[in-house]
């Protein structure tokens, strides 16, 4: 059984194994298709008739399957690797452990935001950005913009207390847990973290920054924690609803994966 750990608790060997597997996926041409998938779904969510992965109830199950696919790809390189999570309520500064030169690398330089150290720095030869929303071939970050701190533990606890899972109008204005976690309501957890990191994390091609996986792994853990706290509340909508994915409807791009199939994460992994 795969165990996903807090990145702050990884050993140096576990950090190297994760980084090496990510870099090897990139070298083999298997990383960028994940970026393309996210970009295509994001654009479709903003313009199409059905929202699949963003600003909709299926935000959480869609990303759960997406992380599972990526984790399986990593494990095809090294079966001992899992996606770690970044608890941004505790590791809250650009000098936190995940930004070290031997893990994800640090903040971008001024004025262009280019990350200059670590394994994902363009200058090290492992990480060229080829699936783009702009023309920058290098990883960019602009962490900790003025007036935008990362979410706190108190804010997270507030969101964990919210029920039901989702409700009409099922979008970025909806009350409910999903939108409070995604960021349209309440303290705006998930969206704030993307904005705090900056660079490609602000774009449809956000998986170009490997911190995307650690961020969404923590978002997934939060959903798992919420499910455990509120077993009487499940995914909504349960029946077909215009513009969004219902409990037993398939999500694109898989066409055979439903939100219902994603409710029990322990079939695939656990959290430490």
PDB file of C-alpha atoms in Angstrom:
ATOM      1  CA  UNK A   1       0.000   0.000   0.000  1.00  0.00           C
ATOM      2  CA  UNK A   2       1.317   3.422  -0.968  1.00  0.00           C
ATOM      3  CA  UNK A   3       1.842   5.767   1.978  1.00  0.00           C
ATOM      4  CA  UNK A   4       1.935   9.507   1.311  1.00  0.00           C
ATOM      5  CA  UNK A   5       4.026  11.451   3.819  1.00  0.00           C
ATOM      6  CA  UNK A   6       4.461  15.049   4.874  1.00  0.00           C
ATOM      7  CA  UNK A   7       7.391  16.377   2.859  1.00  0.00           C
ATOM      8  CA  UNK A   8       8.865  17.808   6.073  1.00  0.00           C
ATOM      9  CA  UNK A   9       9.299  14.239   7.361  1.00  0.00           C
ATOM     10  CA  UNK A  10      10.987  12.766   4.273  1.00  0.00           C
ATOM     11  CA  UNK A  11      14.514  11.471   4.625  1.00  0.00           C
ATOM     12  CA  UNK A  12      17.185  12.835   2.265  1.00  0.00           C
ATOM     13  CA  UNK A  13      17.026   9.526   0.379  1.00  0.00           C
ATOM     14  CA  UNK A  14      13.232   9.789  -0.016  1.00  0.00           C
ATOM     15  CA  UNK A  15      13.560  13.341  -1.329  1.00  0.00           C
ATOM     16  CA  UNK A  16      16.185  12.250  -3.858  1.00  0.00           C
ATOM     17  CA  UNK A  17      14.038   9.333  -4.984  1.00  0.00           C
ATOM     18  CA  UNK A  18      11.021  11.572  -5.567  1.00  0.00           C
ATOM     19  CA  UNK A  19      13.036  14.207  -7.443  1.00  0.00           C
ATOM     20  CA  UNK A  20      14.829  11.614  -9.535  1.00  0.00           C
ATOM     21  CA  UNK A  21      11.558   9.957 -10.547  1.00  0.00           C
ATOM     22  CA  UNK A  22      10.008  13.305 -11.533  1.00  0.00           C
ATOM     23  CA  UNK A  23      13.072  14.283 -13.567  1.00  0.00           C
ATOM     24  CA  UNK A  24      13.140  10.894 -15.256  1.00  0.00           C
ATOM     25  CA  UNK A  25       9.473  11.187 -16.240  1.00  0.00           C
ATOM     26  CA  UNK A  26      10.337  14.522 -17.808  1.00  0.00           C
ATOM     27  CA  UNK A  27      13.340  13.057 -19.639  1.00  0.00           C
ATOM     28  CA  UNK A  28      11.222  10.244 -21.071  1.00  0.00           C
ATOM     29  CA  UNK A  29       8.559  12.658 -22.317  1.00  0.00           C
ATOM     30  CA  UNK A  30       5.952  11.378 -19.882  1.00  0.00           C
ATOM     31  CA  UNK A  31       5.663  14.445 -17.665  1.00  0.00           C
ATOM     32  CA  UNK A  32       4.465  17.046 -20.134  1.00  0.00           C
ATOM     33  CA  UNK A  33       1.321  15.074 -21.088  1.00  0.00           C
ATOM     34  CA  UNK A  34       0.143  15.571 -17.498  1.00  0.00           C
ATOM     35  CA  UNK A  35       0.588  19.330 -17.958  1.00  0.00           C
ATOM     36  CA  UNK A  36      -1.312  19.202 -21.249  1.00  0.00           C
ATOM     37  CA  UNK A  37      -4.193  17.297 -19.652  1.00  0.00           C
ATOM     38  CA  UNK A  38      -4.519  19.864 -16.896  1.00  0.00           C
ATOM     39  CA  UNK A  39      -4.386  22.764 -19.343  1.00  0.00           C
ATOM     40  CA  UNK A  40      -7.032  21.260 -21.607  1.00  0.00           C
ATOM     41  CA  UNK A  41      -9.403  20.492 -18.747  1.00  0.00           C
ATOM     42  CA  UNK A  42      -8.843  23.913 -17.185  1.00  0.00           C
ATOM     43  CA  UNK A  43      -9.641  25.697 -20.439  1.00  0.00           C
ATOM     44  CA  UNK A  44     -12.686  23.492 -21.007  1.00  0.00           C
ATOM     45  CA  UNK A  45     -13.874  24.186 -17.459  1.00  0.00           C
ATOM     46  CA  UNK A  46     -13.735  27.911 -18.110  1.00  0.00           C
ATOM     47  CA  UNK A  47     -15.402  27.805 -21.537  1.00  0.00           C
ATOM     48  CA  UNK A  48     -17.253  24.526 -22.025  1.00  0.00           C
ATOM     49  CA  UNK A  49     -20.705  23.233 -21.111  1.00  0.00           C
ATOM     50  CA  UNK A  50     -19.570  20.931 -18.252  1.00  0.00           C
ATOM     51  CA  UNK A  51     -17.037  21.814 -15.554  1.00  0.00           C
ATOM     52  CA  UNK A  52     -14.917  18.784 -14.714  1.00  0.00           C
ATOM     53  CA  UNK A  53     -11.850  19.691 -12.671  1.00  0.00           C
ATOM     54  CA  UNK A  54     -12.324  23.262 -11.450  1.00  0.00           C
ATOM     55  CA  UNK A  55     -15.034  25.433  -9.909  1.00  0.00           C
ATOM     56  CA  UNK A  56     -17.336  22.446  -9.655  1.00  0.00           C
ATOM     57  CA  UNK A  57     -18.171  19.539  -7.325  1.00  0.00           C
ATOM     58  CA  UNK A  58     -15.807  17.182  -9.174  1.00  0.00           C
ATOM     59  CA  UNK A  59     -12.785  19.375  -8.375  1.00  0.00           C
ATOM     60  CA  UNK A  60     -11.760  16.985  -5.599  1.00  0.00           C
ATOM     61  CA  UNK A  61     -12.439  13.563  -7.218  1.00  0.00           C
ATOM     62  CA  UNK A  62     -10.977  14.785 -10.520  1.00  0.00           C
ATOM     63  CA  UNK A  63      -7.712  15.766  -8.889  1.00  0.00           C
ATOM     64  CA  UNK A  64      -7.688  12.582  -6.802  1.00  0.00           C
ATOM     65  CA  UNK A  65      -7.660  10.458  -9.958  1.00  0.00           C
ATOM     66  CA  UNK A  66      -5.158  12.820 -11.577  1.00  0.00           C
ATOM     67  CA  UNK A  67      -2.761  12.394  -8.638  1.00  0.00           C
ATOM     68  CA  UNK A  68      -3.220   8.626  -8.712  1.00  0.00           C
ATOM     69  CA  UNK A  69      -2.267   8.567 -12.395  1.00  0.00           C
ATOM     70  CA  UNK A  70       0.823  10.667 -11.731  1.00  0.00           C
ATOM     71  CA  UNK A  71       1.826   8.577  -8.726  1.00  0.00           C
ATOM     72  CA  UNK A  72       1.548   5.405 -10.787  1.00  0.00           C
ATOM     73  CA  UNK A  73       3.777   6.998 -13.420  1.00  0.00           C
ATOM     74  CA  UNK A  74       6.356   7.808 -10.748  1.00  0.00           C
ATOM     75  CA  UNK A  75       6.147   4.253  -9.446  1.00  0.00           C
ATOM     76  CA  UNK A  76       6.858   2.896 -12.916  1.00  0.00           C
ATOM     77  CA  UNK A  77      10.253   4.582 -12.451  1.00  0.00           C
ATOM     78  CA  UNK A  78      10.689   3.721  -8.773  1.00  0.00           C
ATOM     79  CA  UNK A  79       8.028   1.586  -7.064  1.00  0.00           C
ATOM     80  CA  UNK A  80       8.986   2.985  -3.653  1.00  0.00           C
ATOM     81  CA  UNK A  81       8.096   6.589  -4.510  1.00  0.00           C
ATOM     82  CA  UNK A  82       4.868   8.284  -3.468  1.00  0.00           C
ATOM     83  CA  UNK A  83       3.660  11.868  -3.728  1.00  0.00           C
ATOM     84  CA  UNK A  84       4.490  13.786  -0.539  1.00  0.00           C
ATOM     85  CA  UNK A  85       2.224  16.535   0.718  1.00  0.00           C
ATOM     86  CA  UNK A  86       3.018  20.116   1.614  1.00  0.00           C
ATOM     87  CA  UNK A  87       1.244  21.244   4.775  1.00  0.00           C
ATOM     88  CA  UNK A  88       1.184  24.939   3.972  1.00  0.00           C
ATOM     89  CA  UNK A  89      -0.355  25.734   7.364  1.00  0.00           C
ATOM     90  CA  UNK A  90       3.004  24.806   8.932  1.00  0.00           C
ATOM     91  CA  UNK A  91       5.664  25.301   6.229  1.00  0.00           C
ATOM     92  CA  UNK A  92       4.712  28.881   5.512  1.00  0.00           C
ATOM     93  CA  UNK A  93       7.777  30.740   4.216  1.00  0.00           C
ATOM     94  CA  UNK A  94      10.056  30.711   1.145  1.00  0.00           C
ATOM     95  CA  UNK A  95      12.777  29.248   3.393  1.00  0.00           C
ATOM     96  CA  UNK A  96      10.737  26.203   4.435  1.00  0.00           C
ATOM     97  CA  UNK A  97      12.253  22.776   3.862  1.00  0.00           C
ATOM     98  CA  UNK A  98      10.519  21.989   0.582  1.00  0.00           C
ATOM     99  CA  UNK A  99      12.214  24.972  -1.110  1.00  0.00           C
ATOM    100  CA  UNK A 100      15.758  23.731  -0.412  1.00  0.00           C
ATOM    101  CA  UNK A 101      18.227  23.345  -3.254  1.00  0.00           C
ATOM    102  CA  UNK A 102      18.218  19.558  -2.798  1.00  0.00           C
ATOM    103  CA  UNK A 103      14.449  19.268  -3.154  1.00  0.00           C
ATOM    104  CA  UNK A 104      12.201  21.656  -5.115  1.00  0.00           C
ATOM    105  CA  UNK A 105      14.533  24.641  -5.340  1.00  0.00           C
ATOM    106  CA  UNK A 106      13.759  28.145  -4.201  1.00  0.00           C
ATOM    107  CA  UNK A 107      12.036  31.327  -5.216  1.00  0.00           C
ATOM    108  CA  UNK A 108      12.419  32.988  -8.595  1.00  0.00           C
ATOM    109  CA  UNK A 109      14.809  35.848  -9.202  1.00  0.00           C
ATOM    110  CA  UNK A 110      13.764  39.361 -10.057  1.00  0.00           C
ATOM    111  CA  UNK A 111      12.619  40.554 -12.533  1.00  0.00           C
ATOM    112  CA  UNK A 112      11.710  37.455 -14.565  1.00  0.00           C
ATOM    113  CA  UNK A 113      10.881  34.989 -11.772  1.00  0.00           C
ATOM    114  CA  UNK A 114      13.303  32.339 -13.020  1.00  0.00           C
ATOM    115  CA  UNK A 115      14.144  29.645 -10.449  1.00  0.00           C
ATOM    116  CA  UNK A 116      17.928  29.515 -10.325  1.00  0.00           C
ATOM    117  CA  UNK A 117      18.715  26.627  -7.973  1.00  0.00           C
ATOM    118  CA  UNK A 118      17.657  23.056  -7.381  1.00  0.00           C
ATOM    119  CA  UNK A 119      16.910  20.171  -9.751  1.00  0.00           C
ATOM    120  CA  UNK A 120      14.120  22.041 -11.560  1.00  0.00           C
ATOM    121  CA  UNK A 121      16.180  25.106 -12.452  1.00  0.00           C
ATOM    122  CA  UNK A 122      16.359  25.495 -16.226  1.00  0.00           C
ATOM    123  CA  UNK A 123      20.094  26.172 -15.995  1.00  0.00           C
ATOM    124  CA  UNK A 124      20.661  22.662 -14.629  1.00  0.00           C
ATOM    125  CA  UNK A 125      19.386  21.161 -17.874  1.00  0.00           C
ATOM    126  CA  UNK A 126      16.589  18.961 -16.515  1.00  0.00           C
ATOM    127  CA  UNK A 127      13.559  21.209 -16.695  1.00  0.00           C
ATOM    128  CA  UNK A 128      12.521  23.059 -19.823  1.00  0.00           C
ATOM    129  CA  UNK A 129       8.949  24.355 -19.921  1.00  0.00           C
ATOM    130  CA  UNK A 130       7.471  23.214 -23.226  1.00  0.00           C
ATOM    131  CA  UNK A 131       3.715  23.202 -22.480  1.00  0.00           C
ATOM    132  CA  UNK A 132       3.211  26.922 -22.006  1.00  0.00           C
ATOM    133  CA  UNK A 133       0.731  29.702 -21.443  1.00  0.00           C
ATOM    134  CA  UNK A 134       3.541  32.160 -22.259  1.00  0.00           C
ATOM    135  CA  UNK A 135       6.969  31.948 -23.871  1.00  0.00           C
ATOM    136  CA  UNK A 136       9.177  31.421 -20.808  1.00  0.00           C
ATOM    137  CA  UNK A 137      11.144  28.159 -21.176  1.00  0.00           C
ATOM    138  CA  UNK A 138      12.103  28.136 -17.477  1.00  0.00           C
ATOM    139  CA  UNK A 139      10.289  27.455 -14.216  1.00  0.00           C
ATOM    140  CA  UNK A 140       9.110  30.693 -12.586  1.00  0.00           C
ATOM    141  CA  UNK A 141       8.046  31.519  -9.030  1.00  0.00           C
ATOM    142  CA  UNK A 142       7.202  34.751  -7.234  1.00  0.00           C
ATOM    143  CA  UNK A 143       6.507  33.609  -3.692  1.00  0.00           C
ATOM    144  CA  UNK A 144       4.870  35.443  -0.824  1.00  0.00           C
ATOM    145  CA  UNK A 145       3.279  38.437  -2.554  1.00  0.00           C
ATOM    146  CA  UNK A 146       2.664  41.344  -0.204  1.00  0.00           C
ATOM    147  CA  UNK A 147      -0.531  40.984   1.775  1.00  0.00           C
ATOM    148  CA  UNK A 148      -1.146  37.325   0.866  1.00  0.00           C
ATOM    149  CA  UNK A 149      -0.050  34.891   3.582  1.00  0.00           C
ATOM    150  CA  UNK A 150      -0.554  31.172   3.238  1.00  0.00           C
ATOM    151  CA  UNK A 151      -3.648  29.732   4.918  1.00  0.00           C
ATOM    152  CA  UNK A 152      -3.459  29.137   8.647  1.00  0.00           C
ATOM    153  CA  UNK A 153      -4.381  26.090  10.701  1.00  0.00           C
ATOM    154  CA  UNK A 154      -7.324  28.025  12.136  1.00  0.00           C
ATOM    155  CA  UNK A 155      -8.614  28.745   8.627  1.00  0.00           C
ATOM    156  CA  UNK A 156      -8.208  25.109   7.679  1.00  0.00           C
ATOM    157  CA  UNK A 157     -10.130  23.994  10.765  1.00  0.00           C
ATOM    158  CA  UNK A 158     -12.927  26.383   9.804  1.00  0.00           C
ATOM    159  CA  UNK A 159     -13.174  24.785   6.368  1.00  0.00           C
ATOM    160  CA  UNK A 160     -13.078  21.266   7.813  1.00  0.00           C
ATOM    161  CA  UNK A 161     -16.203  22.096   9.793  1.00  0.00           C
ATOM    162  CA  UNK A 162     -18.221  23.171   6.737  1.00  0.00           C
ATOM    163  CA  UNK A 163     -21.067  20.982   5.449  1.00  0.00           C
ATOM    164  CA  UNK A 164     -22.541  19.847   3.114  1.00  0.00           C
ATOM    165  CA  UNK A 165     -20.014  18.764   0.497  1.00  0.00           C
ATOM    166  CA  UNK A 166     -21.429  21.140  -2.137  1.00  0.00           C
ATOM    167  CA  UNK A 167     -24.672  22.857  -3.117  1.00  0.00           C
ATOM    168  CA  UNK A 168     -26.333  24.912  -5.792  1.00  0.00           C
ATOM    169  CA  UNK A 169     -25.242  26.764  -7.896  1.00  0.00           C
ATOM    170  CA  UNK A 170     -22.348  24.251  -7.866  1.00  0.00           C
ATOM    171  CA  UNK A 171     -19.710  26.797  -8.923  1.00  0.00           C
ATOM    172  CA  UNK A 172     -17.153  29.290  -7.510  1.00  0.00           C
ATOM    173  CA  UNK A 173     -19.912  31.070  -5.586  1.00  0.00           C
ATOM    174  CA  UNK A 174     -21.442  28.003  -3.937  1.00  0.00           C
ATOM    175  CA  UNK A 175     -21.501  27.501  -0.181  1.00  0.00           C
ATOM    176  CA  UNK A 176     -20.241  24.147   1.040  1.00  0.00           C
ATOM    177  CA  UNK A 177     -17.016  22.344   1.816  1.00  0.00           C
ATOM    178  CA  UNK A 178     -15.729  21.847  -1.727  1.00  0.00           C
ATOM    179  CA  UNK A 179     -15.801  25.505  -2.681  1.00  0.00           C
ATOM    180  CA  UNK A 180     -14.488  26.583   0.727  1.00  0.00           C
ATOM    181  CA  UNK A 181     -11.488  24.335   0.142  1.00  0.00           C
ATOM    182  CA  UNK A 182     -11.084  25.152  -3.541  1.00  0.00           C
ATOM    183  CA  UNK A 183     -11.081  28.839  -2.762  1.00  0.00           C
ATOM    184  CA  UNK A 184     -14.214  30.542  -4.041  1.00  0.00           C
ATOM    185  CA  UNK A 185     -15.799  30.777  -0.599  1.00  0.00           C
ATOM    186  CA  UNK A 186     -14.540  31.336   2.925  1.00  0.00           C
ATOM    187  CA  UNK A 187     -10.785  31.750   3.460  1.00  0.00           C
ATOM    188  CA  UNK A 188      -9.950  30.544  -0.052  1.00  0.00           C
ATOM    189  CA  UNK A 189      -7.426  27.833   0.751  1.00  0.00           C
ATOM    190  CA  UNK A 190      -6.419  26.093  -2.488  1.00  0.00           C
ATOM    191  CA  UNK A 191      -6.490  29.173  -4.705  1.00  0.00           C
ATOM    192  CA  UNK A 192      -4.449  31.229  -2.259  1.00  0.00           C
ATOM    193  CA  UNK A 193      -1.625  28.709  -2.340  1.00  0.00           C
ATOM    194  CA  UNK A 194      -1.425  28.840  -6.138  1.00  0.00           C
ATOM    195  CA  UNK A 195      -1.335  32.629  -5.928  1.00  0.00           C
ATOM    196  CA  UNK A 196       1.275  32.585  -3.152  1.00  0.00           C
ATOM    197  CA  UNK A 197       3.727  30.481  -5.190  1.00  0.00           C
ATOM    198  CA  UNK A 198       3.177  32.498  -8.372  1.00  0.00           C
ATOM    199  CA  UNK A 199       4.831  31.827 -11.721  1.00  0.00           C
ATOM    200  CA  UNK A 200       3.381  28.887 -13.619  1.00  0.00           C
ATOM    201  CA  UNK A 201       1.282  28.023 -10.555  1.00  0.00           C
ATOM    202  CA  UNK A 202      -0.942  30.953 -11.595  1.00  0.00           C
ATOM    203  CA  UNK A 203      -1.617  29.417 -14.998  1.00  0.00           C
ATOM    204  CA  UNK A 204      -3.538  26.578 -16.604  1.00  0.00           C
ATOM    205  CA  UNK A 205      -0.152  24.839 -16.912  1.00  0.00           C
ATOM    206  CA  UNK A 206       0.430  24.879 -13.134  1.00  0.00           C
ATOM    207  CA  UNK A 207       1.725  21.259 -13.038  1.00  0.00           C
ATOM    208  CA  UNK A 208       4.880  22.603 -14.744  1.00  0.00           C
ATOM    209  CA  UNK A 209       5.917  23.428 -11.173  1.00  0.00           C
ATOM    210  CA  UNK A 210       6.459  20.141  -9.292  1.00  0.00           C
ATOM    211  CA  UNK A 211       5.132  21.783  -6.125  1.00  0.00           C
ATOM    212  CA  UNK A 212       1.698  21.417  -7.766  1.00  0.00           C
ATOM    213  CA  UNK A 213       1.689  17.740  -6.798  1.00  0.00           C
ATOM    214  CA  UNK A 214       2.620  18.403  -3.168  1.00  0.00           C
ATOM    215  CA  UNK A 215      -0.005  21.135  -2.908  1.00  0.00           C
ATOM    216  CA  UNK A 216      -2.782  19.024  -4.376  1.00  0.00           C
ATOM    217  CA  UNK A 217      -1.718  16.038  -2.306  1.00  0.00           C
ATOM    218  CA  UNK A 218      -2.395  18.133   0.803  1.00  0.00           C
ATOM    219  CA  UNK A 219      -5.720  19.296  -0.663  1.00  0.00           C
ATOM    220  CA  UNK A 220      -6.599  15.631  -1.173  1.00  0.00           C
ATOM    221  CA  UNK A 221      -5.585  14.826   2.399  1.00  0.00           C
ATOM    222  CA  UNK A 222      -7.844  17.623   3.629  1.00  0.00           C
ATOM    223  CA  UNK A 223     -10.737  16.058   1.725  1.00  0.00           C
ATOM    224  CA  UNK A 224      -9.908  12.675   3.280  1.00  0.00           C
ATOM    225  CA  UNK A 225      -9.851  14.280   6.743  1.00  0.00           C
ATOM    226  CA  UNK A 226     -13.222  15.943   6.048  1.00  0.00           C
ATOM    227  CA  UNK A 227     -14.711  12.636   4.907  1.00  0.00           C
ATOM    228  CA  UNK A 228     -13.591  10.988   8.127  1.00  0.00           C
ATOM    229  CA  UNK A 229     -15.087  13.816  10.232  1.00  0.00           C
ATOM    230  CA  UNK A 230     -18.400  13.880   8.366  1.00  0.00           C
ATOM    231  CA  UNK A 231     -19.275  10.312   7.338  1.00  0.00           C
ATOM    232  CA  UNK A 232     -22.939  11.277   6.992  1.00  0.00           C
ATOM    233  CA  UNK A 233     -22.088  13.747   4.208  1.00  0.00           C
ATOM    234  CA  UNK A 234     -21.043  12.526   0.770  1.00  0.00           C
ATOM    235  CA  UNK A 235     -20.470  13.861  -2.715  1.00  0.00           C
ATOM    236  CA  UNK A 236     -23.120  16.087  -4.217  1.00  0.00           C
ATOM    237  CA  UNK A 237     -24.905  16.317  -6.579  1.00  0.00           C
ATOM    238  CA  UNK A 238     -26.092  12.744  -6.391  1.00  0.00           C
ATOM    239  CA  UNK A 239     -28.294  13.023  -9.491  1.00  0.00           C
ATOM    240  CA  UNK A 240     -27.743  14.468 -12.953  1.00  0.00           C
ATOM    241  CA  UNK A 241     -27.342  18.252 -12.783  1.00  0.00           C
ATOM    242  CA  UNK A 242     -26.763  20.654 -15.658  1.00  0.00           C
ATOM    243  CA  UNK A 243     -23.178  21.799 -16.102  1.00  0.00           C
ATOM    244  CA  UNK A 244     -21.473  19.584 -13.519  1.00  0.00           C
ATOM    245  CA  UNK A 245     -20.579  15.940 -12.908  1.00  0.00           C
ATOM    246  CA  UNK A 246     -22.965  13.960 -10.700  1.00  0.00           C
ATOM    247  CA  UNK A 247     -21.945  11.163  -8.337  1.00  0.00           C
ATOM    248  CA  UNK A 248     -22.155   8.319 -10.856  1.00  0.00           C
ATOM    249  CA  UNK A 249     -21.272  10.169 -14.043  1.00  0.00           C
ATOM    250  CA  UNK A 250     -17.908   9.694 -15.735  1.00  0.00           C
ATOM    251  CA  UNK A 251     -15.281  12.417 -15.589  1.00  0.00           C
ATOM    252  CA  UNK A 252     -13.204  13.448 -18.596  1.00  0.00           C
ATOM    253  CA  UNK A 253     -10.654  12.586 -19.789  1.00  0.00           C
ATOM    254  CA  UNK A 254     -10.978   9.074 -18.341  1.00  0.00           C
ATOM    255  CA  UNK A 255     -14.600   8.370 -19.312  1.00  0.00           C
ATOM    256  CA  UNK A 256     -14.682   5.364 -16.969  1.00  0.00           C
ATOM    257  CA  UNK A 257     -13.948   7.097 -13.641  1.00  0.00           C
ATOM    258  CA  UNK A 258     -16.809   8.541 -11.600  1.00  0.00           C
ATOM    259  CA  UNK A 259     -16.746  10.635  -8.420  1.00  0.00           C
ATOM    260  CA  UNK A 260     -18.256   7.628  -6.645  1.00  0.00           C
ATOM    261  CA  UNK A 261     -15.178   5.571  -7.548  1.00  0.00           C
ATOM    262  CA  UNK A 262     -12.956   8.182  -5.917  1.00  0.00           C
ATOM    263  CA  UNK A 263     -14.669   8.419  -2.538  1.00  0.00           C
ATOM    264  CA  UNK A 264     -12.542   5.766  -0.798  1.00  0.00           C
ATOM    265  CA  UNK A 265      -8.891   6.767  -1.143  1.00  0.00           C
ATOM    266  CA  UNK A 266      -7.722   3.879   1.052  1.00  0.00           C
ATOM    267  CA  UNK A 267      -8.167   1.549  -1.927  1.00  0.00           C
ATOM    268  CA  UNK A 268      -5.136   3.295  -3.433  1.00  0.00           C
ATOM    269  CA  UNK A 269      -3.038   4.900  -0.675  1.00  0.00           C
ATOM    270  CA  UNK A 270      -3.020   6.121   2.916  1.00  0.00           C
ATOM    271  CA  UNK A 271      -1.645   9.227   4.616  1.00  0.00           C
ATOM    272  CA  UNK A 272       1.001   9.318   7.315  1.00  0.00           C
TER     273      UNK A 272
END
